GROMACS .gro file of C-alpha atoms in nm:
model
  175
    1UNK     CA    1   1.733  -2.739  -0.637
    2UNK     CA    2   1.383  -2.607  -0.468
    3UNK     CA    3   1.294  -2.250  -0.459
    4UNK     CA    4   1.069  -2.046  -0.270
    5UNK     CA    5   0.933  -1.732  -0.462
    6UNK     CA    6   0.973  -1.430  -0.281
    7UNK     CA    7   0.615  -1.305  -0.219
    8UNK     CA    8   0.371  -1.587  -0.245
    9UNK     CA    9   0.574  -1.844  -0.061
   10UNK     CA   10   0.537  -2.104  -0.305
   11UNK     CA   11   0.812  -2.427  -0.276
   12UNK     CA   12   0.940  -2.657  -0.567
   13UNK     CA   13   1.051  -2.662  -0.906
   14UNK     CA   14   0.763  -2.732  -1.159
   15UNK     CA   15   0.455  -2.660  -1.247
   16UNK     CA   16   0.227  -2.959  -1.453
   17UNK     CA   17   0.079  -2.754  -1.687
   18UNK     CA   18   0.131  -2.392  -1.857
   19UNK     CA   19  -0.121  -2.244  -2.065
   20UNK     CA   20   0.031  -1.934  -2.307
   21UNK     CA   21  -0.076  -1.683  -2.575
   22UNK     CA   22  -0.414  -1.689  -2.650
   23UNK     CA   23  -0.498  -2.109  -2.553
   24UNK     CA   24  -0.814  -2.254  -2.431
   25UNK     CA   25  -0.767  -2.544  -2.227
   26UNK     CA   26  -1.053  -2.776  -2.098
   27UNK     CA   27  -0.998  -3.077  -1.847
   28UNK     CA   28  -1.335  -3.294  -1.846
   29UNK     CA   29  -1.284  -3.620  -1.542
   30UNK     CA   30  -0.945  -3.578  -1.546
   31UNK     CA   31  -0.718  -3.638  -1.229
   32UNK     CA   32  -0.433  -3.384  -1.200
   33UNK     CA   33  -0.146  -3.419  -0.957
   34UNK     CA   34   0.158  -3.248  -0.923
   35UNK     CA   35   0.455  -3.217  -0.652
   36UNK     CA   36   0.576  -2.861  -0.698
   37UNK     CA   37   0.464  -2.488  -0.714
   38UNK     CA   38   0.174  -2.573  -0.933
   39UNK     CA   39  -0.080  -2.799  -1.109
   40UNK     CA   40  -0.285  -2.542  -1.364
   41UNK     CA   41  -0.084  -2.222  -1.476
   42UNK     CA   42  -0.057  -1.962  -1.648
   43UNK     CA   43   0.249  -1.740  -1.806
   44UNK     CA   44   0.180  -1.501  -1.989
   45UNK     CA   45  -0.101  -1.418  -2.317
   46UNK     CA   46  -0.366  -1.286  -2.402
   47UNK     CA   47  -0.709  -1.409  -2.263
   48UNK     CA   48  -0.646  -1.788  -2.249
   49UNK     CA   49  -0.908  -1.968  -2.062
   50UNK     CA   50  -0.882  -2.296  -1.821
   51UNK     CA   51  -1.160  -2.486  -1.794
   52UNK     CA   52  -1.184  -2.736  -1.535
   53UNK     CA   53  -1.530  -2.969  -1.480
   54UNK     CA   54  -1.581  -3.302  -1.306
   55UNK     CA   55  -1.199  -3.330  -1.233
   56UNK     CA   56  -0.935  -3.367  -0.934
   57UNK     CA   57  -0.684  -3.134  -0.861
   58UNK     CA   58  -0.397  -3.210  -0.625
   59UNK     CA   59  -0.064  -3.040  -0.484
   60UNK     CA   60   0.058  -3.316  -0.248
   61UNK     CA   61   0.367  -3.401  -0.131
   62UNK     CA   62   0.668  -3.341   0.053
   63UNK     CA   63   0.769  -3.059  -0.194
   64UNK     CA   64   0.445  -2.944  -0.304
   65UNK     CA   65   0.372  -2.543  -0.150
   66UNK     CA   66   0.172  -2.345  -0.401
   67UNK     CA   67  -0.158  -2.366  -0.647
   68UNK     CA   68  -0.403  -2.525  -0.789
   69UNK     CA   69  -0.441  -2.305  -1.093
   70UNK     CA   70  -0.306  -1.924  -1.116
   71UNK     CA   71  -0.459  -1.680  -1.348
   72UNK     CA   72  -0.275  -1.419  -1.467
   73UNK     CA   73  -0.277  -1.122  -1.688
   74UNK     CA   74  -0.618  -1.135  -1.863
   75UNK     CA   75  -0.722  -1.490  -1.771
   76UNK     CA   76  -1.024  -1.729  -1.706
   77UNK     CA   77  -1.032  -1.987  -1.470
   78UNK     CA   78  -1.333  -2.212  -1.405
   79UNK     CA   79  -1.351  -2.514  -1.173
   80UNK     CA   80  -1.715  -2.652  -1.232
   81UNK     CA   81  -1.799  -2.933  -0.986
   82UNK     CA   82  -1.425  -3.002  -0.894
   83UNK     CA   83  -1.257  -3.094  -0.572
   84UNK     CA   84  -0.929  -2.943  -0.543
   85UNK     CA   85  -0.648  -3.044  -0.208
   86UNK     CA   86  -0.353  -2.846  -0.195
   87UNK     CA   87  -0.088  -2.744   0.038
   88UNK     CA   88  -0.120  -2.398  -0.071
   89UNK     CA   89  -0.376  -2.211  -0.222
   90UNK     CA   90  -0.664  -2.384  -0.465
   91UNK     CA   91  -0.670  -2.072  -0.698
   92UNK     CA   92  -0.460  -1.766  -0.715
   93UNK     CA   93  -0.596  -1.456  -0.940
   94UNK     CA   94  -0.275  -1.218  -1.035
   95UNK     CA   95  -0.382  -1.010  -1.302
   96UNK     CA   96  -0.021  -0.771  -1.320
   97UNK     CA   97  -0.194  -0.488  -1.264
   98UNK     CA   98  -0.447  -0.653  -1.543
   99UNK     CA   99  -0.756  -0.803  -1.502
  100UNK     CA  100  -0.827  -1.177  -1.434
  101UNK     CA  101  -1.089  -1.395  -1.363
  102UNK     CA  102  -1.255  -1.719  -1.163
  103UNK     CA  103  -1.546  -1.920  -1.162
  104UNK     CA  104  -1.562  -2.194  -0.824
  105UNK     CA  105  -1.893  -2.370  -0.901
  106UNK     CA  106  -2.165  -2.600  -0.921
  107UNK     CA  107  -2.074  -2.800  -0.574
  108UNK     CA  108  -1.728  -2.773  -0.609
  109UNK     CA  109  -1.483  -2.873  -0.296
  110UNK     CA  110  -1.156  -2.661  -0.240
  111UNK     CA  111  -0.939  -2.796   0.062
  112UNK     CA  112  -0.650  -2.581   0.133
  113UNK     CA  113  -0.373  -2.581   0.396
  114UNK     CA  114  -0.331  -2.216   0.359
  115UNK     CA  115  -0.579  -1.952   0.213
  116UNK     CA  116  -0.867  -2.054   0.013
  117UNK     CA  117  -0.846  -1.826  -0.281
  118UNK     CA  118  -0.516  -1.552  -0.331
  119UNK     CA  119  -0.601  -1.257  -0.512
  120UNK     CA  120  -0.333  -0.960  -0.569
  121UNK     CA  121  -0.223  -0.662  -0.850
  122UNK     CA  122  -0.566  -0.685  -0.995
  123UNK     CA  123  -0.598  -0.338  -1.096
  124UNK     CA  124  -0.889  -0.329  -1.386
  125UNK     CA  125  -1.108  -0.480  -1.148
  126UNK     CA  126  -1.125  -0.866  -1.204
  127UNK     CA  127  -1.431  -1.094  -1.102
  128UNK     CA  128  -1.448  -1.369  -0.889
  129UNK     CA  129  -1.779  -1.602  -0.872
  130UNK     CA  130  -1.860  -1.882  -0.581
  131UNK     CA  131  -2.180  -2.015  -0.584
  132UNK     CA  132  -2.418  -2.305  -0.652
  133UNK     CA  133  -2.290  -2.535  -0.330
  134UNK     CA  134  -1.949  -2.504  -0.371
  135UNK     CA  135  -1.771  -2.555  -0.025
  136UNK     CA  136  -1.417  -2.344   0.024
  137UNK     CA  137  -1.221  -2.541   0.382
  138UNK     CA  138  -0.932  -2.321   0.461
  139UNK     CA  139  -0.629  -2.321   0.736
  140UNK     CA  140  -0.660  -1.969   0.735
  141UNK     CA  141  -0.852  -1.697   0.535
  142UNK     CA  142  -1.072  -1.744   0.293
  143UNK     CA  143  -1.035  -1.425   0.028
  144UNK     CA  144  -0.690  -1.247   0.057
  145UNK     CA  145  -0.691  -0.985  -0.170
  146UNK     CA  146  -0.393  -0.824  -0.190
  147UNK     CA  147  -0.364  -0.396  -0.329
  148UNK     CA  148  -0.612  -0.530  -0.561
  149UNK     CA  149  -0.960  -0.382  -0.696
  150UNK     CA  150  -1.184  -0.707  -0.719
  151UNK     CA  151  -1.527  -0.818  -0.699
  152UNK     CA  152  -1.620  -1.130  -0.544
  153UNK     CA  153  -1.977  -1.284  -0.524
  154UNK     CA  154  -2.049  -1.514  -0.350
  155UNK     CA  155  -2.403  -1.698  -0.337
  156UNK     CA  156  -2.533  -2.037  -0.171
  157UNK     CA  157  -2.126  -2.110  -0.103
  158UNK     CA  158  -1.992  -2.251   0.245
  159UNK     CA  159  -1.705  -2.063   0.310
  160UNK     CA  160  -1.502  -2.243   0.631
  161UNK     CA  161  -1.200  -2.073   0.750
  162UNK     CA  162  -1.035  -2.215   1.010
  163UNK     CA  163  -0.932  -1.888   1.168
  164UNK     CA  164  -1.268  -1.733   1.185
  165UNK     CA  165  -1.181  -1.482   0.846
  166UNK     CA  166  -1.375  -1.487   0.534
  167UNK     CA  167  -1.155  -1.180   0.395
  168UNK     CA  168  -0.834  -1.066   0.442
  169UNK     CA  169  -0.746  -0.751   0.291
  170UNK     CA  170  -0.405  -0.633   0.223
  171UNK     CA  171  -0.223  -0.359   0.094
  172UNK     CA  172  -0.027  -0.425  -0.220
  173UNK     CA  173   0.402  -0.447  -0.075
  174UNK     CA  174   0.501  -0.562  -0.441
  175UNK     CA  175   0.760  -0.344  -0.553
   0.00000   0.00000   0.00000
C-alpha cells in the first residue's frame, strides 16, 4: 500500500538504500534508481557520511515522489560531479533539531520536479556548499529552508528555478 508522509509529501513504499549508526558509504560510477520515497537515506546514527562521485541518481516512476539522498541527524552528504533526476527533491538536509550537512559539487547536475534542495529542523546550524559548476534546474524554489538555522554558500553555481525563487524561507509548522 503507498503512503504519503505527512509533511514532506513524499509517495511510495521504499527507500534503496539506508545508511545507520556510525557508516561511511561511498558510490564511485555507480547508477542508482529507485521507484519510491527514496534512493540515498539516512535513519538514524551518529555522523555517517554518503559519498557520492561520478554517479547517477534517479527517482522515476509512476510511484516515485521524494529524494535523492536525505541527511539526517548529524550527517554528510556529498554529490561530487553527479547528475541527479527526481520527482521530488535531489537532497533533503533534516538534522532533528541536529546538525547536518551537504556538499553539491564539482559540475554536478540536479534536475528536480519540485524544489532543488529541502532543508528543515536544522537547529545547530548545518552547512550547505554549491559550487565549482554545479547546475541546480528546479520546478519551483531552489533553497527551502524550513524553521531552520543554516548556512548555504554558494559560488560559481547556476541556480535555475523555474518560478523565479532562489530561497524560500519558512517557518518551522512541525509539531
Amino acid at each position: 500500500k503507498e503512503s504519503w508522509t505527512w509533511s514532506l509529501v513524499y509517495k511510495g513504499t521504499n527507500r534503496v538504500t539506508q545508511c545507520c549508526d556510525n557508516a561511511t558509504v561511498y558510490y564511485n560510477n555507480c547508477h542508482i534508481r529507485g521507484n519510491g520515497w527514496g534512493v540515498l537515506s539516512v535513519d538514524g546514527g551518529i555522523n555517517p557520511h554518503i559519498y557520492v562521485k561520478d554517479s547517477t541518481i534517479e527517482l522515476k516512476g509512476p510511484r516515485a515522489h521524494g529524494y535523492g539522498a536525505f541527511s539526517i541527524g548529524t550527517c554528510f552528504i556529498s554529490y561530487d560531479h553527479c547528475t541527479v533526476n527526481v520527482q521530488g527533491y535531489p537532497l533533503v538536509m533534516g538534522g532533528h533539531f541536529d546538525k547536518s550537512d551537504g556538499v553539491i559539487t564539482n559540475g554536478s547536475v540536479l534536475n528536480s520536479t519540485r524544489h532543488g534542495v529541502l532543508i528543515f529542523r536544522e537547529g545547530k546550524g548545518g552547512e550547505l556548499k554549491v559550487d565549482k559548476g554545479t547546475t541546480i534546474n528546479s520546478a519551483s524554489s531552489t533553497f527551502v529552508v524550513k524553521g531552520s538555522s543554516v548556512r548555504i554558500d554558494v559560488d560559481d553555481a547556476k541556480l535555475n528555478p523555474a518560478n523565479g525563487i532562489v530561497l524560500q524561507l519558512m517557518d518551522n509548522d512541525d509539531p
